[in-house]
Amino acid sequence: MKMRVVKELRIYKEDTPQYFFYKEQHEKQTLDFVNTKQNIKLGREILTMQAALSMLDNFVDPSDPDVSCPNSFHAYQTAERIRKQFPSDYPLQICGLIHDIGKILFSFGEPNWAVVGDTFAVGCAFPESIVYFDTMKGNPDYGKFDSFGIYQPMCGVEMLKLSFGHDEYLYKVLQENQSSHKLSKKYQNIIRFHSFYPWHTGGDYQQFERESDADIKEDVLLFNQFDLYSKQDGDFVLTDEIKQYYDELLQEYFPEPLKW
């Protein structure tokens, strides 16, 4: 079932807006660029999670061939799919609601190629499972590293430097605001790795895996079923009752404003 969803929904053709987006992303997401972004200082904005979510009301992901609605709408779609199957797993529902909130980077002036799209590891060889792999040949780091690159075998996927975008950014926000929210590391990892398709779906980067990474992958694959399937919910209606439910849930898990 998981493979069927991926094949039906993740169809990437050439000469499309998605192709040209990924071509630029792949040419510019280098190890040097990622290193600079890992050192960014938070605090440009102090926002509640509710306020951050509302900033996505007018943002449509240019890298996604399956979504034409604002990202805030997709957030509620995903959370509601999770709630139907796991009505008591409140942290997973929260993940569904906030997993793309890092895309508020667009409001800080970041270009699309540093906000959205699948992620991949830098500082090691690029695997062919990366979408539009041929465009990776325009990356200055192409051919510079072997399969291990700057990393040690079995270092764990959490040690990898991933291409910078909304996942890495939101993960950093959660990590540096630990005292201001109640979301555990398990769910933070789902957010960080849900776009890391060459790993969790492509089967690459196994040379870096630790035994514990199997649990992370299982969590991400479960989550992604809801993320992907929800894009087919054409009859979804966002009601005031749904909004109120998630406003209360966000207030419980994120009672204080966060540094962004």
mmCIF file of C-alpha atoms in Angstrom:
data_model
loop_
_atom_site.group_PDB
_atom_site.id
_atom_site.type_symbol
_atom_site.label_atom_id
_atom_site.label_comp_id
_atom_site.label_asym_id
_atom_site.label_seq_id
_atom_site.Cartn_x
_atom_site.Cartn_y
_atom_site.Cartn_z
ATOM 1 C CA MET A 1 0.000 0.000 0.000
ATOM 2 C CA LYS A 2 2.816 2.417 0.806
ATOM 3 C CA MET A 3 4.456 1.873 -2.574
ATOM 4 C CA ARG A 4 1.149 2.372 -4.375
ATOM 5 C CA VAL A 5 0.686 5.761 -2.735
ATOM 6 C CA VAL A 6 4.198 6.862 -3.644
ATOM 7 C CA LYS A 7 3.811 5.786 -7.273
ATOM 8 C CA GLU A 8 0.396 7.389 -7.743
ATOM 9 C CA LEU A 9 1.153 10.677 -6.066
ATOM 10 C CA ARG A 10 4.826 11.335 -6.636
ATOM 11 C CA ILE A 11 5.000 11.516 -10.426
ATOM 12 C CA TYR A 12 7.769 13.885 -11.516
ATOM 13 C CA LYS A 13 7.910 14.756 -15.209
ATOM 14 C CA GLU A 14 10.436 16.838 -17.111
ATOM 15 C CA ASP A 15 9.713 20.314 -18.449
ATOM 16 C CA THR A 16 7.430 21.064 -15.509
ATOM 17 C CA PRO A 17 7.676 23.705 -12.773
ATOM 18 C CA GLN A 18 8.758 20.935 -10.406
ATOM 19 C CA TYR A 19 11.619 19.924 -12.698
ATOM 20 C CA PHE A 20 13.021 23.442 -12.899
ATOM 21 C CA PHE A 21 12.575 23.921 -9.159
ATOM 22 C CA TYR A 22 14.572 20.786 -8.374
ATOM 23 C CA LYS A 23 17.218 21.646 -10.949
ATOM 24 C CA GLU A 24 17.934 24.882 -9.096
ATOM 25 C CA GLN A 25 17.733 23.224 -5.687
ATOM 26 C CA HIS A 26 20.161 20.494 -6.709
ATOM 27 C CA GLU A 27 22.641 22.984 -8.119
ATOM 28 C CA LYS A 28 22.704 25.158 -5.000
ATOM 29 C CA GLN A 29 22.333 22.834 -1.989
ATOM 30 C CA THR A 30 26.021 22.222 -1.306
ATOM 31 C CA LEU A 31 27.870 21.219 1.848
ATOM 32 C CA ASP A 32 29.132 24.790 2.251
ATOM 33 C CA PHE A 33 25.619 26.198 1.934
ATOM 34 C CA VAL A 34 24.188 23.737 4.454
ATOM 35 C CA ASN A 35 26.976 24.529 6.920
ATOM 36 C CA THR A 36 26.085 28.215 6.825
ATOM 37 C CA LYS A 37 22.411 27.461 7.414
ATOM 38 C CA GLN A 38 23.115 25.182 10.365
ATOM 39 C CA ASN A 39 24.543 28.204 12.161
ATOM 40 C CA ILE A 40 21.588 30.539 11.690
ATOM 41 C CA LYS A 41 20.418 32.290 14.837
ATOM 42 C CA LEU A 42 16.771 32.076 15.793
ATOM 43 C CA GLY A 43 14.874 35.080 17.072
ATOM 44 C CA ARG A 44 13.890 36.939 13.913
ATOM 45 C CA GLU A 45 10.310 36.441 15.065
ATOM 46 C CA ILE A 46 8.633 35.394 18.310
ATOM 47 C CA LEU A 47 5.496 33.509 17.283
ATOM 48 C CA THR A 48 2.994 31.072 18.684
ATOM 49 C CA MET A 49 2.599 27.888 16.679
ATOM 50 C CA GLN A 50 -0.932 29.001 15.764
ATOM 51 C CA ALA A 51 0.401 32.253 14.317
ATOM 52 C CA ALA A 52 3.075 30.410 12.346
ATOM 53 C CA LEU A 53 0.468 28.055 10.894
ATOM 54 C CA SER A 54 -1.682 30.969 9.737
ATOM 55 C CA MET A 55 1.295 32.346 7.783
ATOM 56 C CA LEU A 56 0.906 29.385 5.407
ATOM 57 C CA ASP A 57 -2.606 30.447 4.389
ATOM 58 C CA ASN A 58 -1.213 31.960 1.190
ATOM 59 C CA PHE A 59 1.665 29.562 0.488
ATOM 60 C CA VAL A 60 1.411 26.792 -2.129
ATOM 61 C CA ASP A 61 4.408 24.453 -2.383
ATOM 62 C CA PRO A 62 6.003 24.892 -5.848
ATOM 63 C CA SER A 63 7.902 21.591 -5.572
ATOM 64 C CA ASP A 64 4.859 19.359 -5.055
ATOM 65 C CA PRO A 65 3.027 18.042 -8.143
ATOM 66 C CA ASP A 66 0.112 16.825 -6.012
ATOM 67 C CA VAL A 67 -0.878 19.957 -4.080
ATOM 68 C CA SER A 68 -2.548 23.120 -5.357
ATOM 69 C CA CYS A 69 -4.060 24.294 -2.061
ATOM 70 C CA PRO A 70 -2.430 26.470 0.606
ATOM 71 C CA ASN A 71 -0.143 24.572 2.951
ATOM 72 C CA SER A 72 -2.234 25.487 5.986
ATOM 73 C CA PHE A 73 -5.199 23.660 4.436
ATOM 74 C CA HIS A 74 -3.050 20.590 3.746
ATOM 75 C CA ALA A 75 -1.915 20.721 7.377
ATOM 76 C CA TYR A 76 -5.472 20.257 8.626
ATOM 77 C CA GLN A 77 -6.109 17.555 6.011
ATOM 78 C CA THR A 78 -3.140 15.549 7.261
ATOM 79 C CA ALA A 79 -3.972 15.998 10.934
ATOM 80 C CA GLU A 80 -7.583 14.953 10.392
ATOM 81 C CA ARG A 81 -6.564 11.777 8.552
ATOM 82 C CA ILE A 82 -4.370 10.884 11.505
ATOM 83 C CA ARG A 83 -7.107 11.690 14.032
ATOM 84 C CA LYS A 84 -9.564 9.346 12.307
ATOM 85 C CA GLN A 85 -7.211 6.387 12.703
ATOM 86 C CA PHE A 86 -5.407 7.415 15.901
ATOM 87 C CA PRO A 87 -7.889 9.526 17.891
ATOM 88 C CA SER A 88 -5.767 9.364 21.055
ATOM 89 C CA ASP A 89 -2.320 9.908 19.533
ATOM 90 C CA TYR A 90 -2.296 13.644 20.056
ATOM 91 C CA PRO A 91 1.419 14.154 19.328
ATOM 92 C CA LEU A 92 1.029 12.431 15.946
ATOM 93 C CA GLN A 93 -1.934 14.661 15.173
ATOM 94 C CA ILE A 94 0.249 17.637 16.075
ATOM 95 C CA CYS A 95 2.901 16.341 13.656
ATOM 96 C CA GLY A 96 0.313 16.247 10.905
ATOM 97 C CA LEU A 97 -0.687 19.806 11.646
ATOM 98 C CA ILE A 98 2.764 21.382 11.947
ATOM 99 C CA HIS A 99 4.995 19.206 9.738
ATOM 100 C CA ASP A 100 5.269 21.864 7.019
ATOM 101 C CA ILE A 101 5.250 24.984 9.201
ATOM 102 C CA GLY A 102 8.954 25.479 8.548
ATOM 103 C CA LYS A 103 7.883 26.784 5.157
ATOM 104 C CA ILE A 104 7.344 30.149 6.822
ATOM 105 C CA LEU A 105 10.955 30.602 5.735
ATOM 106 C CA PHE A 106 9.466 32.075 2.562
ATOM 107 C CA SER A 107 8.315 35.073 4.609
ATOM 108 C CA PHE A 108 11.895 35.669 5.761
ATOM 109 C CA GLY A 109 13.099 36.078 2.193
ATOM 110 C CA GLU A 110 14.494 32.585 1.614
ATOM 111 C CA PRO A 111 14.295 31.393 -2.011
ATOM 112 C CA ASN A 112 12.028 28.437 -2.765
ATOM 113 C CA TRP A 113 14.982 26.091 -3.284
ATOM 114 C CA ALA A 114 15.984 26.676 0.360
ATOM 115 C CA VAL A 115 12.455 26.170 1.691
ATOM 116 C CA VAL A 116 10.705 23.207 0.056
ATOM 117 C CA GLY A 117 11.409 19.929 -1.737
ATOM 118 C CA ASP A 118 12.716 16.490 -0.860
ATOM 119 C CA THR A 119 15.867 16.429 1.237
ATOM 120 C CA PHE A 120 19.136 14.580 0.687
ATOM 121 C CA ALA A 121 22.425 14.291 2.547
ATOM 122 C CA VAL A 122 25.339 16.538 1.615
ATOM 123 C CA GLY A 123 28.983 15.708 2.241
ATOM 124 C CA CYS A 124 28.725 12.242 0.682
ATOM 125 C CA ALA A 125 27.945 10.762 -2.735
ATOM 126 C CA PHE A 126 24.488 11.552 -4.101
ATOM 127 C CA PRO A 127 22.357 8.398 -4.612
ATOM 128 C CA GLU A 128 20.372 7.894 -7.797
ATOM 129 C CA SER A 129 17.097 7.659 -5.860
ATOM 130 C CA ILE A 130 17.123 11.468 -5.545
ATOM 131 C CA VAL A 131 14.273 12.846 -7.644
ATOM 132 C CA TYR A 132 15.544 14.206 -11.003
ATOM 133 C CA PHE A 133 18.935 12.710 -10.198
ATOM 134 C CA ASP A 134 20.565 13.891 -13.436
ATOM 135 C CA THR A 135 20.244 17.489 -12.257
ATOM 136 C CA MET A 136 22.528 16.660 -9.319
ATOM 137 C CA LYS A 137 25.388 16.729 -11.814
ATOM 138 C CA GLY A 138 25.171 20.515 -11.698
ATOM 139 C CA ASN A 139 25.978 20.531 -7.980
ATOM 140 C CA PRO A 140 29.586 21.662 -7.284
ATOM 141 C CA ASP A 141 29.899 18.730 -4.844
ATOM 142 C CA TYR A 142 28.947 16.127 -7.451
ATOM 143 C CA GLY A 143 31.702 13.499 -7.645
ATOM 144 C CA LYS A 144 33.641 15.089 -4.779
ATOM 145 C CA PHE A 145 32.789 12.486 -2.119
ATOM 146 C CA ASP A 146 32.576 8.702 -1.926
ATOM 147 C CA SER A 147 29.611 6.893 -0.359
ATOM 148 C CA PHE A 148 30.809 7.750 3.168
ATOM 149 C CA GLY A 149 32.176 11.219 2.496
ATOM 150 C CA ILE A 150 32.695 13.190 5.694
ATOM 151 C CA TYR A 151 30.819 10.665 7.858
ATOM 152 C CA GLN A 152 31.698 7.482 9.723
ATOM 153 C CA PRO A 153 30.029 4.132 8.958
ATOM 154 C CA MET A 154 26.949 3.521 11.112
ATOM 155 C CA CYS A 155 27.102 7.052 12.520
ATOM 156 C CA GLY A 156 23.298 7.227 12.483
ATOM 157 C CA VAL A 157 21.048 9.232 10.187
ATOM 158 C CA GLU A 158 20.686 11.914 12.849
ATOM 159 C CA MET A 159 24.351 12.791 12.262
ATOM 160 C CA LEU A 160 23.850 13.510 8.560
ATOM 161 C CA LYS A 161 23.800 17.048 7.233
ATOM 162 C CA LEU A 162 20.635 17.291 5.146
ATOM 163 C CA SER A 163 19.851 19.795 2.436
ATOM 164 C CA PHE A 164 18.412 22.869 4.114
ATOM 165 C CA GLY A 165 14.731 23.650 4.023
ATOM 166 C CA HIS A 166 11.539 23.633 6.046
ATOM 167 C CA ASP A 167 12.197 20.285 7.751
ATOM 168 C CA GLU A 168 15.647 21.176 9.062
ATOM 169 C CA TYR A 169 14.454 24.633 10.022
ATOM 170 C CA LEU A 170 11.430 23.467 12.028
ATOM 171 C CA TYR A 171 13.546 20.766 13.658
ATOM 172 C CA LYS A 172 16.012 23.456 14.744
ATOM 173 C CA VAL A 173 13.163 25.584 16.105
ATOM 174 C CA LEU A 174 11.871 22.639 18.138
ATOM 175 C CA GLN A 175 15.340 21.722 19.387
ATOM 176 C CA GLU A 176 16.194 25.243 20.517
ATOM 177 C CA ASN A 177 12.795 25.861 22.127
ATOM 178 C CA GLN A 178 12.664 22.604 24.079
ATOM 179 C CA SER A 179 11.450 24.263 27.270
ATOM 180 C CA SER A 180 8.515 25.868 25.455
ATOM 181 C CA HIS A 181 6.767 22.779 24.058
ATOM 182 C CA LYS A 182 5.858 19.170 24.884
ATOM 183 C CA LEU A 183 6.677 17.378 21.618
ATOM 184 C CA SER A 184 9.062 14.473 22.235
ATOM 185 C CA LYS A 185 12.128 13.567 20.161
ATOM 186 C CA LYS A 186 10.233 10.757 18.413
ATOM 187 C CA TYR A 187 7.856 13.241 16.822
ATOM 188 C CA GLN A 188 10.557 15.802 16.156
ATOM 189 C CA ASN A 189 12.368 13.130 14.145
ATOM 190 C CA ILE A 190 9.239 12.459 12.101
ATOM 191 C CA ILE A 191 9.186 16.137 11.186
ATOM 192 C CA ARG A 192 12.884 16.232 10.377
ATOM 193 C CA PHE A 193 12.995 13.137 8.172
ATOM 194 C CA HIS A 194 9.587 13.029 6.488
ATOM 195 C CA SER A 195 10.970 14.571 3.264
ATOM 196 C CA PHE A 196 14.145 12.451 3.284
ATOM 197 C CA TYR A 197 12.794 10.198 0.513
ATOM 198 C CA PRO A 198 16.126 8.813 -0.745
ATOM 199 C CA TRP A 199 16.518 7.244 2.701
ATOM 200 C CA HIS A 200 13.099 6.146 3.921
ATOM 201 C CA THR A 201 11.659 5.203 0.518
ATOM 202 C CA GLY A 202 14.648 4.962 -1.837
ATOM 203 C CA GLY A 203 16.565 2.611 0.460
ATOM 204 C CA ASP A 204 19.800 4.596 0.297
ATOM 205 C CA TYR A 205 22.199 5.768 3.032
ATOM 206 C CA GLN A 206 22.070 2.338 4.697
ATOM 207 C CA GLN A 207 25.831 2.602 5.306
ATOM 208 C CA PHE A 208 25.056 5.212 7.973
ATOM 209 C CA GLU A 209 22.196 3.455 9.738
ATOM 210 C CA ARG A 210 22.261 2.409 13.359
ATOM 211 C CA GLU A 211 19.877 -0.176 14.767
ATOM 212 C CA SER A 212 17.752 2.582 16.309
ATOM 213 C CA ASP A 213 17.252 4.209 12.903
ATOM 214 C CA ALA A 214 14.831 1.414 11.995
ATOM 215 C CA ASP A 215 12.390 2.850 14.526
ATOM 216 C CA ILE A 216 12.709 6.342 13.059
ATOM 217 C CA LYS A 217 12.102 5.002 9.560
ATOM 218 C CA GLU A 218 9.044 3.048 10.691
ATOM 219 C CA ASP A 219 7.596 6.154 12.349
ATOM 220 C CA VAL A 220 8.227 8.284 9.262
ATOM 221 C CA LEU A 221 6.708 5.754 6.860
ATOM 222 C CA LEU A 222 3.588 5.521 9.007
ATOM 223 C CA PHE A 223 3.280 9.299 9.099
ATOM 224 C CA ASN A 224 3.851 9.699 5.371
ATOM 225 C CA GLN A 225 0.858 7.510 4.547
ATOM 226 C CA PHE A 226 -1.332 10.223 6.060
ATOM 227 C CA ASP A 227 0.648 13.078 4.539
ATOM 228 C CA LEU A 228 0.420 11.587 1.040
ATOM 229 C CA TYR A 229 -3.098 10.167 1.163
ATOM 230 C CA SER A 230 -4.535 13.420 2.483
ATOM 231 C CA LYS A 231 -3.640 15.091 -0.816
ATOM 232 C CA GLN A 232 -6.455 13.041 -2.381
ATOM 233 C CA ASP A 233 -9.083 14.336 0.062
ATOM 234 C CA GLY A 234 -10.829 16.592 -2.414
ATOM 235 C CA ASP A 235 -14.025 16.638 -0.360
ATOM 236 C CA PHE A 236 -12.352 17.777 2.859
ATOM 237 C CA VAL A 237 -14.122 20.712 4.518
ATOM 238 C CA LEU A 238 -12.270 22.770 7.121
ATOM 239 C CA THR A 239 -14.878 23.679 9.725
ATOM 240 C CA ASP A 240 -14.737 25.964 12.739
ATOM 241 C CA GLU A 241 -15.047 22.887 14.959
ATOM 242 C CA ILE A 242 -11.924 21.353 13.409
ATOM 243 C CA LYS A 243 -9.995 24.592 13.826
ATOM 244 C CA GLN A 244 -11.065 24.896 17.457
ATOM 245 C CA TYR A 245 -9.991 21.324 18.200
ATOM 246 C CA TYR A 246 -6.483 21.974 16.880
ATOM 247 C CA ASP A 247 -6.233 25.418 18.459
ATOM 248 C CA GLU A 248 -6.785 23.751 21.830
ATOM 249 C CA LEU A 249 -4.321 20.975 21.019
ATOM 250 C CA LEU A 250 -1.661 23.467 19.968
ATOM 251 C CA GLN A 251 -2.240 25.460 23.137
ATOM 252 C CA GLU A 252 -1.637 22.313 25.184
ATOM 253 C CA TYR A 253 1.551 21.242 23.402
ATOM 254 C CA PHE A 254 2.895 24.717 22.603
ATOM 255 C CA PRO A 255 1.724 26.917 25.492
ATOM 256 C CA GLU A 256 4.397 29.563 24.918
ATOM 257 C CA PRO A 257 5.577 31.541 21.886
ATOM 258 C CA LEU A 258 8.697 30.224 20.159
ATOM 259 C CA LYS A 259 11.806 31.861 18.740
ATOM 260 C CA TRP A 260 11.859 31.517 14.939
#
